[in-house]
Short mmCIF file of C-alpha atoms in Angstrom, two decimals:
data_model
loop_
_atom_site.label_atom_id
_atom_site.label_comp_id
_atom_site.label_asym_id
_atom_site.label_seq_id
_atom_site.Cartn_x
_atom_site.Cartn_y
_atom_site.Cartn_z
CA UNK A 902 78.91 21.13 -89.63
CA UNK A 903 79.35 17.17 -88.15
CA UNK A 904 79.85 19.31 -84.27
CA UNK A 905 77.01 21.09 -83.92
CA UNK A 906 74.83 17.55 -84.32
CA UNK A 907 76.85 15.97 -82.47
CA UNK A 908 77.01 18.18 -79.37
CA UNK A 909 73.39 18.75 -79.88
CA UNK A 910 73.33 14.25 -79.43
CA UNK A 911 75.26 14.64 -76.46
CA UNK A 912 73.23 17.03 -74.62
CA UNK A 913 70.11 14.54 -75.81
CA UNK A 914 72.07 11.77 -74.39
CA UNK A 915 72.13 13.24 -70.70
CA UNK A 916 68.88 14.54 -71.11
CA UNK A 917 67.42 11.81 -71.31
CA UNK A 918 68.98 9.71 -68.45
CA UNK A 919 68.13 12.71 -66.33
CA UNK A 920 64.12 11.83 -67.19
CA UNK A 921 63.93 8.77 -65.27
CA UNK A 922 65.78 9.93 -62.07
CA UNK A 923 63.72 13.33 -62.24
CA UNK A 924 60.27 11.25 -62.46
CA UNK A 925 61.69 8.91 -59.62
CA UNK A 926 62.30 11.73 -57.49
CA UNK A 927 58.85 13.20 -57.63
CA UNK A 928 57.12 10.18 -57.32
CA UNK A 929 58.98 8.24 -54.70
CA UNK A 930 60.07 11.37 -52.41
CA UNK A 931 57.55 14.12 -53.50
CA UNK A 932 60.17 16.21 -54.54
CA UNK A 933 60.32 18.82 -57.42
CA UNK A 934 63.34 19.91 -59.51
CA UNK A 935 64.08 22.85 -61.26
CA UNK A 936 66.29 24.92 -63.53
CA UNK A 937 66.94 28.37 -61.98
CA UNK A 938 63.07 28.59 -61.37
CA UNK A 939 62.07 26.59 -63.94
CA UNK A 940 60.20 23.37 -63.09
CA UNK A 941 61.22 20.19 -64.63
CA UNK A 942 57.90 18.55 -64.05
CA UNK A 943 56.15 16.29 -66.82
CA UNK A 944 58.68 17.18 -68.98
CA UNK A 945 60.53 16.05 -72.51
CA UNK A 946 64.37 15.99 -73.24
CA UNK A 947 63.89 18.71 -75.38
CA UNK A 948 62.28 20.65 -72.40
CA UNK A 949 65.52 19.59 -70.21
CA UNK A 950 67.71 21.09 -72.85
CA UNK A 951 66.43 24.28 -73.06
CA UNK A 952 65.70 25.01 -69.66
CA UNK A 953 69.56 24.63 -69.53
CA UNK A 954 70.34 26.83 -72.07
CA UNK A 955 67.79 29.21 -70.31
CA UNK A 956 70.15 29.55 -67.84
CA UNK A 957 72.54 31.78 -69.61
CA UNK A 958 69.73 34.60 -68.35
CA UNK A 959 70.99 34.11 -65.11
CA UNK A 960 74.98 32.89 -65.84
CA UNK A 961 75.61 34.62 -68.63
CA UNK A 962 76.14 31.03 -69.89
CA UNK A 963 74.35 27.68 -71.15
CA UNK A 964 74.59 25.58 -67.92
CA UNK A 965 76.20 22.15 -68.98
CA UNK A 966 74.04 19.15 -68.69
CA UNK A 967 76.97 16.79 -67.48
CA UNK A 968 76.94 19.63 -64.15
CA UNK A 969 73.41 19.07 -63.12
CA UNK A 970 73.03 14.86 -64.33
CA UNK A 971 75.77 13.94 -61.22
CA UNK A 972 73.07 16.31 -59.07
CA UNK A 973 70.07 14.42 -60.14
CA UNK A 974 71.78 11.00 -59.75
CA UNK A 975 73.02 12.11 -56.12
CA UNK A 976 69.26 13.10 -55.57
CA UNK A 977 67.85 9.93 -56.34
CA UNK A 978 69.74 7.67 -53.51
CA UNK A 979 69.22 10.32 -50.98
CA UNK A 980 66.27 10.38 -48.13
CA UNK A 981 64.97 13.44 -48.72
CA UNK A 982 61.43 15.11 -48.55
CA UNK A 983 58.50 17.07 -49.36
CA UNK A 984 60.71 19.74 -50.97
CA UNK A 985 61.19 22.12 -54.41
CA UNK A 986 64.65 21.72 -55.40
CA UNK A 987 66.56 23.81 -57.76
CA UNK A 988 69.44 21.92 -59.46
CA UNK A 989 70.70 24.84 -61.40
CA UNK A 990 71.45 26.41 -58.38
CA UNK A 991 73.20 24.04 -56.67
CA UNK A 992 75.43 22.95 -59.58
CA UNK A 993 76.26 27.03 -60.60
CA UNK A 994 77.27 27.19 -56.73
CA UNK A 995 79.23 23.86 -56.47
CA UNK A 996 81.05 24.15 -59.67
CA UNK A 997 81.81 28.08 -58.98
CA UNK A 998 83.51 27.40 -55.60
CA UNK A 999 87.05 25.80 -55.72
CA UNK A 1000 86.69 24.37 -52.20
CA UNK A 1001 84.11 22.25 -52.80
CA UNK A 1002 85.45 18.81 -53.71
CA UNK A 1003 82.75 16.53 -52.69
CA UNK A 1004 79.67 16.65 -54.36
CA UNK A 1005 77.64 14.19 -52.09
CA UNK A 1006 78.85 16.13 -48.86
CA UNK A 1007 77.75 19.66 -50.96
CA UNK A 1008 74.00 18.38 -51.12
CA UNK A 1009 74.26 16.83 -47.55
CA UNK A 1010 74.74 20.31 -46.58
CA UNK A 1011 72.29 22.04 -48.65
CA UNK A 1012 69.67 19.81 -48.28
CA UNK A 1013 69.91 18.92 -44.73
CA UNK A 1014 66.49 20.53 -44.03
CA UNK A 1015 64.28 18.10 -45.50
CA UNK A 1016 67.20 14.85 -45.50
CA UNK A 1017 65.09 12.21 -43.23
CA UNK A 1018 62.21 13.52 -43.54
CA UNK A 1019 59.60 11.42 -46.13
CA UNK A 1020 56.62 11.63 -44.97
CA UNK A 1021 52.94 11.31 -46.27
CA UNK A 1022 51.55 14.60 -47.14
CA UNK A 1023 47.92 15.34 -45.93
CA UNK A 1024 45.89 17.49 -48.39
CA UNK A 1025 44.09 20.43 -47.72
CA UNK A 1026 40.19 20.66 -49.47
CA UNK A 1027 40.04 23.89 -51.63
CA UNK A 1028 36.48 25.32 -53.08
CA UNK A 1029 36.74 27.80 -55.50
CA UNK A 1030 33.81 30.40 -55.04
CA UNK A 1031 33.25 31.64 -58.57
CA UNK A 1032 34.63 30.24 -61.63
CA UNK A 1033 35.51 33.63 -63.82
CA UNK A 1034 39.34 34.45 -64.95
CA UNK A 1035 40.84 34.21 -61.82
CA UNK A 1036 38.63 30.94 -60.84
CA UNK A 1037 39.84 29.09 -64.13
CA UNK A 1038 43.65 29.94 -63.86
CA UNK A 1039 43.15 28.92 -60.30
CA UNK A 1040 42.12 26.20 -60.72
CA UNK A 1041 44.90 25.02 -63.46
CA UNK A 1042 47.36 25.93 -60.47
CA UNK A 1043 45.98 23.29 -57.84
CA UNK A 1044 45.21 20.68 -60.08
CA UNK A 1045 49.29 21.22 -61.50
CA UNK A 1046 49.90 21.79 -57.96
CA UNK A 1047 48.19 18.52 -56.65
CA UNK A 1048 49.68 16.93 -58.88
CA UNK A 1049 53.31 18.29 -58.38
CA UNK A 1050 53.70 17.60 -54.08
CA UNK A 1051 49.51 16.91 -53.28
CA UNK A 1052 49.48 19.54 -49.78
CA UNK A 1053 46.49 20.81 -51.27
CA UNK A 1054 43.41 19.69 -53.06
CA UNK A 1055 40.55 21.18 -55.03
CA UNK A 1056 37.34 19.71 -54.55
CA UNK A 1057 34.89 22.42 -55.54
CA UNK A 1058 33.27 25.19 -57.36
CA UNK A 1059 30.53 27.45 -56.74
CA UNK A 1060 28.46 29.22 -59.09
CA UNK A 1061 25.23 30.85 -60.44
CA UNK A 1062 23.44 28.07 -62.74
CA UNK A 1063 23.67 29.56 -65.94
CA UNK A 1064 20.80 27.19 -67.44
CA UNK A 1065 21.13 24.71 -69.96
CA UNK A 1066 24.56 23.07 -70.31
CA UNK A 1067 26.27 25.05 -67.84
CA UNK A 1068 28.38 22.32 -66.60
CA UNK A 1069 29.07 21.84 -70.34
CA UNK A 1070 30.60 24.98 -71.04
CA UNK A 1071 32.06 25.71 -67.63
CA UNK A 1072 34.33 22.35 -68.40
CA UNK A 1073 35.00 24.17 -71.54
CA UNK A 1074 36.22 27.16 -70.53
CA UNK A 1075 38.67 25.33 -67.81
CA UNK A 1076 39.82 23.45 -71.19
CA UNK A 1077 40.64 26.01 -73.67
CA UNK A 1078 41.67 29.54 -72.79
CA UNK A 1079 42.83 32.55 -75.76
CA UNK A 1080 45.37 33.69 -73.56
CA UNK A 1081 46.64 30.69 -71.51
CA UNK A 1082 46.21 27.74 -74.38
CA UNK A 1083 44.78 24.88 -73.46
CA UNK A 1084 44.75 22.90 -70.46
CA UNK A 1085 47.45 20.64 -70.05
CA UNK A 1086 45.80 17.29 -69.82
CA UNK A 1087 42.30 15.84 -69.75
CA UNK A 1088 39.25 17.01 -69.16
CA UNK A 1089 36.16 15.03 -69.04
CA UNK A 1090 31.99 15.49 -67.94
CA UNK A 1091 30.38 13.45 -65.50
CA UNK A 1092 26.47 15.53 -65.75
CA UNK A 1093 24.64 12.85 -63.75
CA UNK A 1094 27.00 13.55 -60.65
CA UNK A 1095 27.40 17.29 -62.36
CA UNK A 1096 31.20 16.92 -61.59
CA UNK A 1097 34.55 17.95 -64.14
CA UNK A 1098 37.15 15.49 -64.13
CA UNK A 1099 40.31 17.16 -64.64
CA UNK A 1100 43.82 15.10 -64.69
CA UNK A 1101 41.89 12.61 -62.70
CA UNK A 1102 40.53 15.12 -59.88
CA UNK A 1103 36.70 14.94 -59.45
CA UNK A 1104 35.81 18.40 -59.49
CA UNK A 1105 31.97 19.01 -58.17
CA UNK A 1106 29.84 21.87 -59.24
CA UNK A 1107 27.84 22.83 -56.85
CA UNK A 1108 25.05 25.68 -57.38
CA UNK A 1109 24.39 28.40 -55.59
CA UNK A 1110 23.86 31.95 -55.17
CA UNK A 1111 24.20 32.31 -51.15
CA UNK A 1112 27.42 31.82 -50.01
CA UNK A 1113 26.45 30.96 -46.32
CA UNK A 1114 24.18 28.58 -46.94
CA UNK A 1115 26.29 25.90 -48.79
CA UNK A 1116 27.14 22.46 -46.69
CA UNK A 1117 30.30 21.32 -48.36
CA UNK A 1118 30.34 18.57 -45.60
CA UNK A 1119 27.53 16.94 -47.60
CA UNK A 1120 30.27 16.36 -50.49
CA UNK A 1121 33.03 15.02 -48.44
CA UNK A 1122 34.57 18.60 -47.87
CA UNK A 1123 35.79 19.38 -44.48
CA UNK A 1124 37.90 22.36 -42.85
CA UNK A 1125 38.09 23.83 -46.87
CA UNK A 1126 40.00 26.69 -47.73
CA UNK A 1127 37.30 28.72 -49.99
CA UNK A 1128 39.11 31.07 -52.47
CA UNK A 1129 36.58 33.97 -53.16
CA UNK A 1130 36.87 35.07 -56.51
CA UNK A 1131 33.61 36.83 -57.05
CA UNK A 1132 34.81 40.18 -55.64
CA UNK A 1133 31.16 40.36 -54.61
CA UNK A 1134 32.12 41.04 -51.25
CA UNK A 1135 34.96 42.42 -49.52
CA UNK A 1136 34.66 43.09 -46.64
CA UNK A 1137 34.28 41.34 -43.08
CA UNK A 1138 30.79 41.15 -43.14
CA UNK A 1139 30.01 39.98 -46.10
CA UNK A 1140 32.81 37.75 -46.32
CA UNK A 1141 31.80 36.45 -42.98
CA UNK A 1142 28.97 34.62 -45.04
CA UNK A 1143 31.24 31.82 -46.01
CA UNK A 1144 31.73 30.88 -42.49
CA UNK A 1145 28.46 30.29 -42.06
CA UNK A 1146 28.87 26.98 -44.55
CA UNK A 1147 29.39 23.74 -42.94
CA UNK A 1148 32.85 22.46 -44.00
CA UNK A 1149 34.71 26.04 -44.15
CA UNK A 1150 37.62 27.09 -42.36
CA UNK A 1151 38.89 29.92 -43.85
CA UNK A 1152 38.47 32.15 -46.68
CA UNK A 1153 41.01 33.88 -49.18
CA UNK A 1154 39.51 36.76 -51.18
CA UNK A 1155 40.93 38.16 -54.78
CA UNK A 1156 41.23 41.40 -54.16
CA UNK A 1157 41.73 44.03 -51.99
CA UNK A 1158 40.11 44.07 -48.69
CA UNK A 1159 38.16 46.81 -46.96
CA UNK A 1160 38.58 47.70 -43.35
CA UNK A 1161 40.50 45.69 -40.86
CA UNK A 1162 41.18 42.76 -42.98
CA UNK A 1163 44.78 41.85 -43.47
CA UNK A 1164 46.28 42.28 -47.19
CA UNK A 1165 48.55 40.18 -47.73
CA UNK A 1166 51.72 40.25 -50.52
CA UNK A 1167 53.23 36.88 -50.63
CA UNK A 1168 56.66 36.62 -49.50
CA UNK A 1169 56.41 40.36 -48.08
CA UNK A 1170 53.82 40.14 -45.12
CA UNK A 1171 52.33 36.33 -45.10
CA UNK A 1172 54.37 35.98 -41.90
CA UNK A 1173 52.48 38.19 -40.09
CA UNK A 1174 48.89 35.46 -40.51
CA UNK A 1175 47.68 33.82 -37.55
CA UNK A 1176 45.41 30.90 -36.68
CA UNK A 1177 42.86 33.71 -36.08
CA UNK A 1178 43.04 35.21 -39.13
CA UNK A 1179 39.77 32.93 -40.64
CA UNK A 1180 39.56 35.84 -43.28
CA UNK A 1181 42.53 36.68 -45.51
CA UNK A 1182 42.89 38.84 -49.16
CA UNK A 1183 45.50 38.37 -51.28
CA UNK A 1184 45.27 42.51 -52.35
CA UNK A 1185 45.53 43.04 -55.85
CA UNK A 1186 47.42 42.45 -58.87
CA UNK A 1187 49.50 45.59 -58.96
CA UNK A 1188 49.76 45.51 -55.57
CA UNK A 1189 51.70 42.22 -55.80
CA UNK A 1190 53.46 43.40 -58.63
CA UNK A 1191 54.86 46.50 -57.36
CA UNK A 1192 55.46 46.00 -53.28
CA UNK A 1193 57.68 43.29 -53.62
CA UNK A 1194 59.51 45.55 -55.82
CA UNK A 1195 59.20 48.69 -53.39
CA UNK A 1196 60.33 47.16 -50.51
CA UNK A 1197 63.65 45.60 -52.04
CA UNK A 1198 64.70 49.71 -53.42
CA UNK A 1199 63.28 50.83 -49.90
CA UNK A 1200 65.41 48.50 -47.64
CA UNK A 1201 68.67 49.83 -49.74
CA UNK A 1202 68.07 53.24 -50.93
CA UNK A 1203 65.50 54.65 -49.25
CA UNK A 1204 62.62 55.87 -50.66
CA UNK A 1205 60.94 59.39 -49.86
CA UNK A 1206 57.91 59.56 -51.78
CA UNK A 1207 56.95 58.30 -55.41
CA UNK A 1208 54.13 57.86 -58.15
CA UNK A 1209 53.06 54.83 -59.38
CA UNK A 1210 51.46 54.89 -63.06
CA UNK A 1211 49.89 51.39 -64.28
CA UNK A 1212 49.74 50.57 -67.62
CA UNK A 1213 46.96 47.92 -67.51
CA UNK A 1214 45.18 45.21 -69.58
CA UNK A 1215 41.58 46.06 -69.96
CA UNK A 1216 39.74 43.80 -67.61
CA UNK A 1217 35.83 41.81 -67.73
CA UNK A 1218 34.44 44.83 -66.32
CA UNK A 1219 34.67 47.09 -69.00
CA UNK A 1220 32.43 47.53 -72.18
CA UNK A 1221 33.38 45.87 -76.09
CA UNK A 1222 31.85 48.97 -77.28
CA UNK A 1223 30.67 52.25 -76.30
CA UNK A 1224 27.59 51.73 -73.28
CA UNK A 1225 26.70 52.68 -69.93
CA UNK A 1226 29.20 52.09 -67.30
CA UNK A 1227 28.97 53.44 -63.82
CA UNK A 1228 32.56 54.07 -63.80
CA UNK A 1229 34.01 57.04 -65.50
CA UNK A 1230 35.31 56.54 -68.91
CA UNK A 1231 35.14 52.83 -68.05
CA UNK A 1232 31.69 52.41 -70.50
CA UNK A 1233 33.92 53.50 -73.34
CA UNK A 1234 35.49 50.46 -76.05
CA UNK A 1235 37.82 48.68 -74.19
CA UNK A 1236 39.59 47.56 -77.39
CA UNK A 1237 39.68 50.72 -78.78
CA UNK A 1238 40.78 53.04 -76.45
CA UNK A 1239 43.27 54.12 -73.69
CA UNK A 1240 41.22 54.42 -70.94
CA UNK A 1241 42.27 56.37 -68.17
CA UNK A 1242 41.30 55.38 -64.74
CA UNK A 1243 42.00 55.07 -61.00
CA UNK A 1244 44.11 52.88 -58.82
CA UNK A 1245 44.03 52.44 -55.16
CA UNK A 1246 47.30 49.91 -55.70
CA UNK A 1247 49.99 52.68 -55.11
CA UNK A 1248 47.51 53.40 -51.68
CA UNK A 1249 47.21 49.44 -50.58
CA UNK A 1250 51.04 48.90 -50.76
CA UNK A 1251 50.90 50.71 -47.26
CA UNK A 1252 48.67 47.67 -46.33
CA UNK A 1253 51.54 45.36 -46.49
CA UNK A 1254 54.15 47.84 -45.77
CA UNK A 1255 53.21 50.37 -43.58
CA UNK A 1256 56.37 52.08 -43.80
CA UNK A 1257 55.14 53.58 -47.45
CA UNK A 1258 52.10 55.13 -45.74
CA UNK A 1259 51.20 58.24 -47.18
CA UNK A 1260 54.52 58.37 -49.54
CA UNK A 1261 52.85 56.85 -52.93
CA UNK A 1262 50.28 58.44 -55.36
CA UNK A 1263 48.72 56.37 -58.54
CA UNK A 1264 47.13 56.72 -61.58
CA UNK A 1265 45.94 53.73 -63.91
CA UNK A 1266 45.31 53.42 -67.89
CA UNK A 1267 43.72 50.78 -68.99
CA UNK A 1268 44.67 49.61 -73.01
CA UNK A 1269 43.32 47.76 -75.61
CA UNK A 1270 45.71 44.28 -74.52
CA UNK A 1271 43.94 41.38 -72.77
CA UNK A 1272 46.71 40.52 -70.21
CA UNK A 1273 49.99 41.52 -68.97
CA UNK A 1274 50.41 44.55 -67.51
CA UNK A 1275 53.27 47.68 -66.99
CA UNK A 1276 53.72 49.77 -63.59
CA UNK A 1277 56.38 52.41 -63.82
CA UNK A 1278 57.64 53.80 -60.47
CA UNK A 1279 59.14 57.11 -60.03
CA UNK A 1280 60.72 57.23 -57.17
CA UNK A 1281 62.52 59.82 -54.81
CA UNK A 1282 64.94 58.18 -52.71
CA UNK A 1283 66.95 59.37 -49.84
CA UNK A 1284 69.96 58.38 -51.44
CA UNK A 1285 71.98 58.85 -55.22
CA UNK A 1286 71.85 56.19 -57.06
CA UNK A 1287 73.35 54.19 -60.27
CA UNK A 1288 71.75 52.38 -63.00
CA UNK A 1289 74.16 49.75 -63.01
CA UNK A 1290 73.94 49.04 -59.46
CA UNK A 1291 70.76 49.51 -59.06
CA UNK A 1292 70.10 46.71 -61.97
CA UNK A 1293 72.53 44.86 -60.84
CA UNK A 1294 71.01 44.60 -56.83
CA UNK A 1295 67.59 43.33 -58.76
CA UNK A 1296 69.04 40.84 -60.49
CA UNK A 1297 70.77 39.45 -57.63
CA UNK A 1298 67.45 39.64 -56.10
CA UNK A 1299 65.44 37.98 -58.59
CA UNK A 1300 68.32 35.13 -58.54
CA UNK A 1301 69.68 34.38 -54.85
CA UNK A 1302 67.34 36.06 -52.12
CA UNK A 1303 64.00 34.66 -50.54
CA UNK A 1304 61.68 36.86 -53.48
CA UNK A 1305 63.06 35.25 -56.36
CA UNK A 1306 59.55 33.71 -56.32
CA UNK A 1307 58.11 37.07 -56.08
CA UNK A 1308 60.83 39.52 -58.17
CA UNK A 1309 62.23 38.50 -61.84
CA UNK A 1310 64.62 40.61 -63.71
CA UNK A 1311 65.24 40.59 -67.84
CA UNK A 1312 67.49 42.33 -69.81
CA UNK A 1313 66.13 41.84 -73.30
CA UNK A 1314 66.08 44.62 -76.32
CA UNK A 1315 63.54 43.43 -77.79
CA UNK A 1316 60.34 41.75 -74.77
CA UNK A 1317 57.36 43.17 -75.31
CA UNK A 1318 54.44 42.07 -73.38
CA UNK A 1319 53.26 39.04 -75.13
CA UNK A 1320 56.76 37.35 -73.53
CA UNK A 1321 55.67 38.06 -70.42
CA UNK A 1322 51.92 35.80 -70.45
CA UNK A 1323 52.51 32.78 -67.92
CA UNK A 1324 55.05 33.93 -66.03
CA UNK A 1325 54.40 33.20 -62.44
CA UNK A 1326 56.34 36.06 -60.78
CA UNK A 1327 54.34 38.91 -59.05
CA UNK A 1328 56.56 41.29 -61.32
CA UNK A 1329 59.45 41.34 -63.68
CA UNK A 1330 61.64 44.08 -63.51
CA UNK A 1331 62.51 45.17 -67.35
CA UNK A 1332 66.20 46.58 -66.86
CA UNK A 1333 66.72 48.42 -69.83
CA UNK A 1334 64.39 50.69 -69.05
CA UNK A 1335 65.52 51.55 -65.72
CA UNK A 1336 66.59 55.29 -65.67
CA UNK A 1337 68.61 56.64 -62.34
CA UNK A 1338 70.08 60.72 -62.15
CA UNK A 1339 71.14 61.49 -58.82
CA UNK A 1340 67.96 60.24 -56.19
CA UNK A 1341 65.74 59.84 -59.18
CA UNK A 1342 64.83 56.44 -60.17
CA UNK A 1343 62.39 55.17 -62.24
CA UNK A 1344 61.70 51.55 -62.65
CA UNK A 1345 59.70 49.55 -65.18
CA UNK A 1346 58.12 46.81 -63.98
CA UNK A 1347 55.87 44.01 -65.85
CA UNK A 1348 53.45 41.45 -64.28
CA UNK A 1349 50.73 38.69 -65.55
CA UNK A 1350 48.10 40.49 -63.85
CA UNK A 1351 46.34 37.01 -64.36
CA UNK A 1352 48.76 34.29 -64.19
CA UNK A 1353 51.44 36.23 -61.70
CA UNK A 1354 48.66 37.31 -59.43
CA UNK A 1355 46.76 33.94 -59.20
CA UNK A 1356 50.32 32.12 -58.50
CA UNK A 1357 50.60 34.61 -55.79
CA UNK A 1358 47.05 33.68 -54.48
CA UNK A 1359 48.10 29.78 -54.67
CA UNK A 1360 51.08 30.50 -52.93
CA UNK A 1361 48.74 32.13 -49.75
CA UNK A 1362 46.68 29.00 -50.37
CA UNK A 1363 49.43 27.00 -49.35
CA UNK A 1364 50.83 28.94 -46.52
CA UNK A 1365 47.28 28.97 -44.80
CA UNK A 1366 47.48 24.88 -45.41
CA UNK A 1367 50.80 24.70 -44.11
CA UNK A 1368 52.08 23.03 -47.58
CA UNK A 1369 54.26 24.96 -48.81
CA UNK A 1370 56.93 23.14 -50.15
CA UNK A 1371 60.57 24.01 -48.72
CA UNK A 1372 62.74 25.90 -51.84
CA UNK A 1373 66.34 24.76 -51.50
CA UNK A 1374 69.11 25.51 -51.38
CA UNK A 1375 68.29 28.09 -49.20
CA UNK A 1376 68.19 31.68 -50.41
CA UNK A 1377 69.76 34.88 -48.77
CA UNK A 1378 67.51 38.02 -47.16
CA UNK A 1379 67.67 40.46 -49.90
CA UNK A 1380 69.61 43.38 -47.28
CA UNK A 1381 72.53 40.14 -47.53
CA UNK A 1382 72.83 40.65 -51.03
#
């Protein structure tokens, strides 16, 4: 029984120089480290140790601590900058290829990108307009995210003044959350300058119920980035309104967008902005959830035409118990029921890939679960396929090419949905389930329809601001892989 405890020591030994040199890193060069995806940010030995032994998901095997300390310690003399750096993959690669003999020359190589290149980072001011679901979770991102490499900065929200302590309970809300837990942190009031303090970011409150009548230069907010959350409007016009406000720049929208406004899927079409794209929407939550998804099968098989059937949380907008709703079969209890309902997701994936236009129907149901939702997509392709393979592409997808931000794969008996709250892919491909006969394929796919899809919106966020951190080492095109 004596090797267990002491292996278990050991592995608390290197853990725990690795803290140090990890907190160095981010605070002297503004650079993040990670364990196959997993951030190593504000974290404990104990948090070190299992994100190692998390990595048998992806190596079939507990990734050694004494592989990824040298890494770290290599890290720490180097010049490197603003960048997110996954350790896990660079040790897994180094120590898996017999020609490489010198470590130092290995990371020279990888890293080369961002080697020289320290700079100060200048933030970007974000408003949050509304302060719902989406709004809260949103704003737990940029305050982590602030915190993490600082390219962009909230500095607002906008709201309807609820009355009597509604800066009270709004502060509140950002601080405890059923599904999410708490916030990670502090959270204070200042009422007489009606601003939230949150991990030492002054967050105002500012009231109002027209969106183009704000001046956010009055507060020290210039060329913002407001995140539209509302889903009050959604389209051109109306979300024309926040350009109107002194201090805006651009707007991002939560949802799908109505007539020529440009959907965009993270890491599928947010190439394609442009400086004059002042208006963007970050589509919905299926929609991120599935197209990355779609486009990966499509590229290598093919696809001819499919069906798309969500399995979905039951959202704000429908009723506790049986009332009026002016949705059909929305007004009945939402946790009660299976509700079934429409979905123009399967439509909008066209939005960011036209190549799927007019080759996907949908169909929702909404169930009694407050987050985390399935889609399953049966697909036609132009090709035969394997199960195997075709698991065996995803995973390779969700681990080495340029979605693995986007695309995660599991292989678990026994997941249900409650393993899948927090996870900040756009979709998790559930490869049991998978089910292939001849050019049939049907894939199960879960997705935080919360958490996944407001990571997604963050990650837009950041593009528009130009700070989006460089991921190395670098990843290959899924078609590579």
């Amino acid at each position: 029984m004596a090797q267990p405890t002491s292996d278990w020591n050991d592995k608390l030994t290197l853990a725990e120089a690795m803290l140090p040199l990890i907190s160095k890193l981010h605070r002297e060069r503004n650079v993040v480290t990670s364990i196959f995806g997993r951030l190593l940010l504000d974290v404990t030995a104990i948090d070190i140790i299992k994100s190692h032994r998390y990595a048998r998901r992806i190596t079939d095997s507990p990734l050694p601590i004494d592989q990824t300390l040298p890494i770290v310690e290599e890290l720490a003399t180097m010049d490197l900058g603003t960048a997110s750096i996954d350790i896990g993959r660079l040790a897994t690669n180094f120590h898996r290829n017999p020609e490489e003999k010198d470590l130092r020359a290995y990371l020279e190589r990888q890293l080369e990108p961002v080697i020289g290149r320290n700079k100060e980072v200048e933030s970007t001011d974000v408003v949050l307009y509304g302060f719902g679901r989406i709004g809260r979770l949103l704003a737990r991102i940029l305050i982590a995210r602030e915190a993490a490499y600082g390219g962009v900065r909230l500095r607002a929200i906008v709201v309807r003044n609820k009355g009597e302590g509604d800066l009270i309970k709004r502060a509140s809300l950002l601080r405890r959350d059923s599904i999410h837990g708490a916030f990670e942190g502090t959270i204070t009031v200042d009422e007489e300058n009606n601003t939230i303090w949150a991990n030492g970011t002054p967050i105002r409150v500012i009231y109002s119920d027209d969106p183009g009548s704000v001046d956010y230069t009055s507060y020290g907010i210039h060329d913002a980035i407001v995140v539209d959350n509302t889903g009050r409007w959604r389209d051109r016009e109306g979300l024309s309104q926040h350009l109107k406000s002194a201090g805006v720049a651009r707007v991002v929208l939560t949802a799908p967008g109505k007539g020529d406004l440009r959907n965009v899927v993270y890491g599928i079409n947010h190439g394609d902005i442009t400086d004059e794209d002042t208006i963007i929407t970050a589509a919905s939550c299926t929609t991120n959830g599935i197209t990355p998804v779609l486009k990966v099968i499509n590229d290598r098989y093919g696809v001819r035409h499919g069906h798309v059937e969500t399995v979905h949380s039951f959202t704000n907008d429908q009723n506790l118990i049986d009332n009026f709703h002016k949705g059909p079969r929305r007004g009945r209890a939402a946790g009660l029921n299976m509700v079934l309902t429409e979905t123009g997701a399967a439509k909008a994936v066209s939005k960011a890939l036209p190549e799927f236009e007019g080759k996907l129907t949908g169909n929702a149901i909404r169930v009694p679960t407050p987050d985390v939702s399935m889609a399953v997509l049966n697909l036609d392709l132009e090709t035969n396929v394997e199960r195997d393979e075709v698991n065996n592409f995803l995973r390779k997808v969700s681990l080495h090419s340029d979605l693995r931000q986007q695309i995660s794969y599991i292989n678990s008996p026994d997941v249900v949905s409650t393993d899948f709250v927090g996870s900040t892919h756009a979709g998790v491909v559930d490869g049991l389930a998978t089910i292939a006969s001849g050019n049939h394929l049907i894939l199960y796919v879960w997705y935080d329809n919360e958490f996944g899809y407001s990571n997604q919106v963050i990650r837009i966020v950041e593009e528009v601001a130009g700070a989006r951190p460089m991921v190395l080492p670098r990843r290959e095109s899924p078609s590579e892989l």
